[in-house]
Amino acid sequence: MSTTPAKTAPTELLAEINKSGTTNLHHVNPQEKNPLPSAEVINQERTEAELRDRIGSFNKDQLKHTTTEEKTVLPSPDDIQNEKVEQELRERIGSFHKEDLNPTETAVKVVLPTEDDIHHEKVEQELRERIGSFHKEDLNPTETTVKVVLPTEDVIEQEKQEQELKNSINSFKRTSLKHTETQEKNPLPQSEAIQLEKKETELRQSIEGFEKNQLKHAVTDEKVKLPTKEEILEAKKLEK
């Protein structure tokens, strides 16, 4: 009796599956619940494992004993004075009462415009009204005349010469040129010029190599003696 349900159960299940068909089935996307780690994750995990092993096997006896020194910097007199002033100011602000203030009335001062400002404003207002009420129909149609200034005879003649020159340059043929040979002329100086140049060179050398120590000391004698001041005054008295 116990073997009959085991044999008939798969048959009934297959019959139910065949009746339902494939139309009632839903499409599903397979998802990997346990993805493999990447190479970066594996390397990071190895590094962390090595670091943990090194920390766990670290020997504290290798450390050197040190003594901590606490350094307290004392404030300067200026810092103490500034701190006192700030403390007093804070206490005064904290204990200040608004009732001690005297009520005041705010006076709004309106500056009146001058006569020039009023006149200028009136002129601007009138000008704006005239521009706003202006009609284009009031304008008179005008015809524009284009004035062409004719060139003078000198300008025409100069333009003709320039045009002829340009035409002659453009129509010029190099084949009409004649071949010429260049002769370099380098005339040699005459004997008189050579002799004169030698004398000038010797004179320059003698002037440049001249020594002042060879000069003799001379005394200057004044041949024309000028009259003194007293003699001039006496001559004037005699003339009078």
Tab-separated table of C-alpha atoms in Angstrom:
chain	number	residue	atom	x	y	z
A	1	MET	CA	0.000	0.000	0.000
A	2	SER	CA	2.889	2.368	0.706
A	3	THR	CA	4.462	1.987	-2.774
A	4	THR	CA	1.368	3.132	-4.740
A	5	PRO	CA	1.466	6.845	-3.787
A	6	ALA	CA	5.219	7.004	-4.587
A	7	LYS	CA	4.627	5.743	-8.118
A	8	THR	CA	1.501	7.791	-8.848
A	9	ALA	CA	2.823	11.127	-7.450
A	10	PRO	CA	5.264	11.868	-10.318
A	11	THR	CA	2.599	10.944	-12.851
A	12	GLU	CA	0.107	13.398	-11.361
A	13	LEU	CA	2.801	16.109	-11.197
A	14	LEU	CA	3.708	15.626	-14.853
A	15	ALA	CA	0.039	15.776	-15.808
A	16	GLU	CA	-0.378	19.084	-13.962
A	17	ILE	CA	2.718	20.509	-15.669
A	18	ASN	CA	1.452	19.451	-19.099
A	19	LYS	CA	-1.949	21.026	-18.447
A	20	SER	CA	-0.505	24.405	-17.440
A	21	GLY	CA	1.803	24.699	-20.498
A	22	THR	CA	4.624	27.207	-21.002
A	23	THR	CA	2.417	30.336	-21.242
A	24	ASN	CA	2.164	30.710	-17.461
A	25	LEU	CA	5.946	30.620	-16.936
A	26	HIS	CA	7.904	33.875	-16.117
A	27	HIS	CA	11.372	34.710	-17.399
A	28	VAL	CA	13.968	35.098	-14.664
A	29	ASN	CA	17.604	36.267	-14.794
A	30	PRO	CA	20.101	34.100	-12.949
A	31	GLN	CA	22.060	35.942	-10.254
A	32	GLU	CA	25.362	34.841	-8.791
A	33	LYS	CA	25.061	34.906	-5.036
A	34	ASN	CA	28.729	34.147	-4.423
A	35	PRO	CA	30.838	36.089	-7.029
A	36	LEU	CA	34.572	35.417	-7.135
A	37	PRO	CA	36.827	38.223	-5.799
A	38	SER	CA	38.972	40.259	-8.201
A	39	ALA	CA	42.793	40.334	-8.234
A	40	GLU	CA	42.867	43.701	-6.414
A	41	VAL	CA	40.642	42.385	-3.627
A	42	ILE	CA	42.842	39.275	-3.270
A	43	ASN	CA	46.046	41.393	-3.098
A	44	GLN	CA	44.475	43.740	-0.552
A	45	GLU	CA	43.365	40.789	1.557
A	46	ARG	CA	46.882	39.314	1.445
A	47	THR	CA	48.395	42.643	2.503
A	48	GLU	CA	45.968	42.942	5.407
A	49	ALA	CA	46.702	39.360	6.469
A	50	GLU	CA	50.476	39.982	6.398
A	51	LEU	CA	50.006	43.195	8.373
A	52	ARG	CA	47.925	41.411	11.005
A	53	ASP	CA	50.541	38.645	11.287
A	54	ARG	CA	53.343	41.199	11.745
A	55	ILE	CA	51.342	43.090	14.382
A	56	GLY	CA	50.481	39.876	16.203
A	57	SER	CA	54.102	38.643	16.210
A	58	PHE	CA	55.601	42.052	17.125
A	59	ASN	CA	57.931	41.928	20.140
A	60	LYS	CA	57.380	44.793	22.582
A	61	ASP	CA	60.798	44.218	24.158
A	62	GLN	CA	62.444	45.844	21.111
A	63	LEU	CA	60.920	49.228	21.994
A	64	LYS	CA	63.007	51.779	23.898
A	65	HIS	CA	61.685	53.393	27.034
A	66	THR	CA	61.160	57.176	26.777
A	67	THR	CA	60.187	59.785	29.314
A	68	THR	CA	57.537	62.333	28.415
A	69	GLU	CA	58.413	65.934	29.214
A	70	GLU	CA	55.591	68.434	29.504
A	71	LYS	CA	56.592	71.922	28.341
A	72	THR	CA	54.337	74.724	29.528
A	73	VAL	CA	54.962	78.089	27.862
A	74	LEU	CA	54.172	80.928	30.252
A	75	PRO	CA	52.309	83.923	28.778
A	76	SER	CA	54.094	87.244	28.340
A	77	PRO	CA	53.020	90.424	30.233
A	78	ASP	CA	51.358	91.732	27.061
A	79	ASP	CA	49.295	88.542	26.723
A	80	ILE	CA	48.228	88.765	30.387
A	81	GLN	CA	47.230	92.430	29.973
A	82	ASN	CA	45.263	91.714	26.785
A	83	GLU	CA	43.507	88.815	28.468
A	84	LYS	CA	42.567	91.023	31.438
A	85	VAL	CA	41.174	93.719	29.144
A	86	GLU	CA	39.147	91.155	27.191
A	87	GLN	CA	37.835	89.614	30.402
A	88	GLU	CA	36.752	93.012	31.771
A	89	LEU	CA	35.116	93.904	28.475
A	90	ARG	CA	33.171	90.636	28.412
A	91	GLU	CA	32.009	91.144	32.005
A	92	ARG	CA	30.857	94.692	31.230
A	93	ILE	CA	29.007	93.524	28.129
A	94	GLY	CA	27.394	90.640	30.033
A	95	SER	CA	26.234	92.885	32.910
A	96	PHE	CA	25.065	95.737	30.667
A	97	HIS	CA	21.389	96.751	30.999
A	98	LYS	CA	19.471	98.195	28.099
A	99	GLU	CA	17.385	100.268	30.538
A	100	ASP	CA	20.385	102.551	31.104
A	101	LEU	CA	20.209	103.803	27.517
A	102	ASN	CA	18.509	107.119	26.781
A	103	PRO	CA	15.783	107.035	24.112
A	104	THR	CA	16.551	109.121	21.030
A	105	GLU	CA	14.448	110.159	18.080
A	106	THR	CA	15.736	109.625	14.564
A	107	ALA	CA	15.554	112.750	12.435
A	108	VAL	CA	15.307	112.149	8.703
A	109	LYS	CA	17.019	114.923	6.772
A	110	VAL	CA	15.650	115.553	3.289
A	111	VAL	CA	17.952	117.645	1.113
A	112	LEU	CA	15.900	119.920	-1.139
A	113	PRO	CA	17.067	120.290	-4.757
A	114	THR	CA	18.588	123.551	-5.933
A	115	GLU	CA	17.163	125.834	-8.642
A	116	ASP	CA	19.585	124.437	-11.199
A	117	ASP	CA	18.505	120.867	-10.418
A	118	ILE	CA	14.808	121.815	-10.759
A	119	HIS	CA	15.415	123.634	-14.051
A	120	HIS	CA	17.468	120.749	-15.418
A	121	GLU	CA	14.768	118.263	-14.442
A	122	LYS	CA	12.072	120.390	-16.132
A	123	VAL	CA	14.087	120.564	-19.358
A	124	GLU	CA	14.575	116.782	-19.358
A	125	GLN	CA	10.864	116.213	-18.692
A	126	GLU	CA	9.817	118.519	-21.558
A	127	LEU	CA	12.310	116.867	-23.890
A	128	ARG	CA	10.980	113.393	-23.049
A	129	GLU	CA	7.367	114.522	-23.601
A	130	ARG	CA	8.269	116.051	-26.971
A	131	ILE	CA	10.104	112.893	-28.041
A	132	GLY	CA	7.211	110.685	-26.891
A	133	SER	CA	4.558	112.759	-28.727
A	134	PHE	CA	6.630	113.268	-31.888
A	135	HIS	CA	5.026	112.095	-35.155
A	136	LYS	CA	7.116	110.941	-38.081
A	137	GLU	CA	4.433	112.253	-40.464
A	138	ASP	CA	5.519	115.819	-39.674
A	139	LEU	CA	8.899	115.253	-41.323
A	140	ASN	CA	9.434	116.579	-44.849
A	141	PRO	CA	10.785	114.073	-47.382
A	142	THR	CA	14.223	114.918	-48.738
A	143	GLU	CA	16.254	113.570	-51.609
A	144	THR	CA	19.892	112.671	-51.118
A	145	THR	CA	22.214	114.048	-53.769
A	146	VAL	CA	25.519	112.286	-54.245
A	147	LYS	CA	28.299	114.707	-55.098
A	148	VAL	CA	31.158	113.237	-57.097
A	149	VAL	CA	34.261	115.417	-57.156
A	150	LEU	CA	35.974	115.183	-60.541
A	151	PRO	CA	39.769	114.914	-60.517
A	152	THR	CA	41.912	117.779	-61.766
A	153	GLU	CA	44.160	117.697	-64.860
A	154	ASP	CA	47.279	117.189	-62.729
A	155	VAL	CA	45.727	114.192	-60.984
A	156	ILE	CA	44.653	112.685	-64.328
A	157	GLU	CA	48.125	113.227	-65.822
A	158	GLN	CA	49.829	111.684	-62.785
A	159	GLU	CA	47.494	108.688	-62.920
A	160	LYS	CA	48.266	108.215	-66.641
A	161	GLN	CA	52.006	108.262	-65.977
A	162	GLU	CA	51.654	105.717	-63.180
A	163	GLN	CA	49.529	103.475	-65.400
A	164	GLU	CA	52.043	103.689	-68.276
A	165	LEU	CA	54.890	102.896	-65.883
A	166	LYS	CA	53.045	99.841	-64.532
A	167	ASN	CA	52.282	98.638	-68.063
A	168	SER	CA	55.893	99.082	-69.162
A	169	ILE	CA	57.131	97.174	-66.089
A	170	ASN	CA	54.653	94.325	-66.649
A	171	SER	CA	55.428	94.062	-70.389
A	172	PHE	CA	59.201	94.355	-69.966
A	173	LYS	CA	61.235	91.479	-71.464
A	174	ARG	CA	64.567	90.463	-70.008
A	175	THR	CA	65.730	89.192	-73.389
A	176	SER	CA	66.072	92.786	-74.622
A	177	LEU	CA	68.835	93.462	-72.067
A	178	LYS	CA	72.441	93.442	-73.266
A	179	HIS	CA	75.086	91.389	-71.509
A	180	THR	CA	77.808	93.431	-69.848
A	181	GLU	CA	81.027	92.511	-68.117
A	182	THR	CA	81.986	94.094	-64.819
A	183	GLN	CA	85.504	95.476	-64.567
A	184	GLU	CA	86.949	96.234	-61.151
A	185	LYS	CA	89.160	99.328	-61.190
A	186	ASN	CA	91.613	99.626	-58.309
A	187	PRO	CA	94.150	102.351	-59.258
A	188	LEU	CA	97.428	102.315	-57.351
A	189	PRO	CA	98.453	105.529	-55.568
A	190	GLN	CA	101.138	107.708	-57.105
A	191	SER	CA	104.627	108.100	-55.619
A	192	GLU	CA	103.786	111.610	-54.341
A	193	ALA	CA	100.757	110.300	-52.436
A	194	ILE	CA	102.875	107.487	-50.927
A	195	GLN	CA	105.574	109.945	-49.852
A	196	LEU	CA	102.976	112.297	-48.323
A	197	GLU	CA	101.397	109.431	-46.406
A	198	LYS	CA	104.825	108.390	-45.036
A	199	LYS	CA	105.455	111.923	-43.781
A	200	GLU	CA	102.061	112.049	-42.065
A	201	THR	CA	102.725	108.682	-40.402
A	202	GLU	CA	106.156	109.802	-39.138
A	203	LEU	CA	104.665	113.069	-37.841
A	204	ARG	CA	101.949	111.205	-35.932
A	205	GLN	CA	104.483	108.804	-34.424
A	206	SER	CA	106.744	111.683	-33.356
A	207	ILE	CA	103.782	113.513	-31.752
A	208	GLU	CA	102.575	110.399	-29.935
A	209	GLY	CA	106.084	109.460	-28.706
A	210	PHE	CA	107.050	113.000	-27.682
A	211	GLU	CA	108.207	113.365	-24.057
A	212	LYS	CA	107.509	116.563	-22.139
A	213	ASN	CA	110.621	116.061	-19.997
A	214	GLN	CA	112.798	117.077	-22.952
A	215	LEU	CA	111.358	120.616	-22.966
A	216	LYS	CA	113.407	123.424	-21.356
A	217	HIS	CA	111.895	125.824	-18.879
A	218	ALA	CA	111.489	129.358	-20.280
A	219	VAL	CA	110.618	132.664	-18.604
A	220	THR	CA	108.026	134.829	-20.341
A	221	ASP	CA	108.905	138.495	-20.718
A	222	GLU	CA	106.052	140.957	-21.204
A	223	LYS	CA	107.106	143.488	-23.848
A	224	VAL	CA	103.962	145.608	-23.519
A	225	LYS	CA	103.411	146.680	-19.928
A	226	LEU	CA	99.811	147.491	-19.052
A	227	PRO	CA	99.129	150.586	-16.884
A	228	THR	CA	98.154	150.129	-13.254
A	229	LYS	CA	94.945	151.353	-11.690
A	230	GLU	CA	96.613	154.365	-10.116
A	231	GLU	CA	98.149	155.423	-13.420
A	232	ILE	CA	94.748	155.205	-15.117
A	233	LEU	CA	93.157	157.410	-12.417
A	234	GLU	CA	95.908	160.024	-12.710
A	235	ALA	CA	95.517	160.072	-16.508
A	236	LYS	CA	91.790	160.708	-16.152
A	237	LYS	CA	92.420	163.584	-13.721
A	238	LEU	CA	94.843	165.174	-16.136
A	239	GLU	CA	92.345	164.913	-18.971
A	240	LYS	CA	89.765	166.752	-16.883
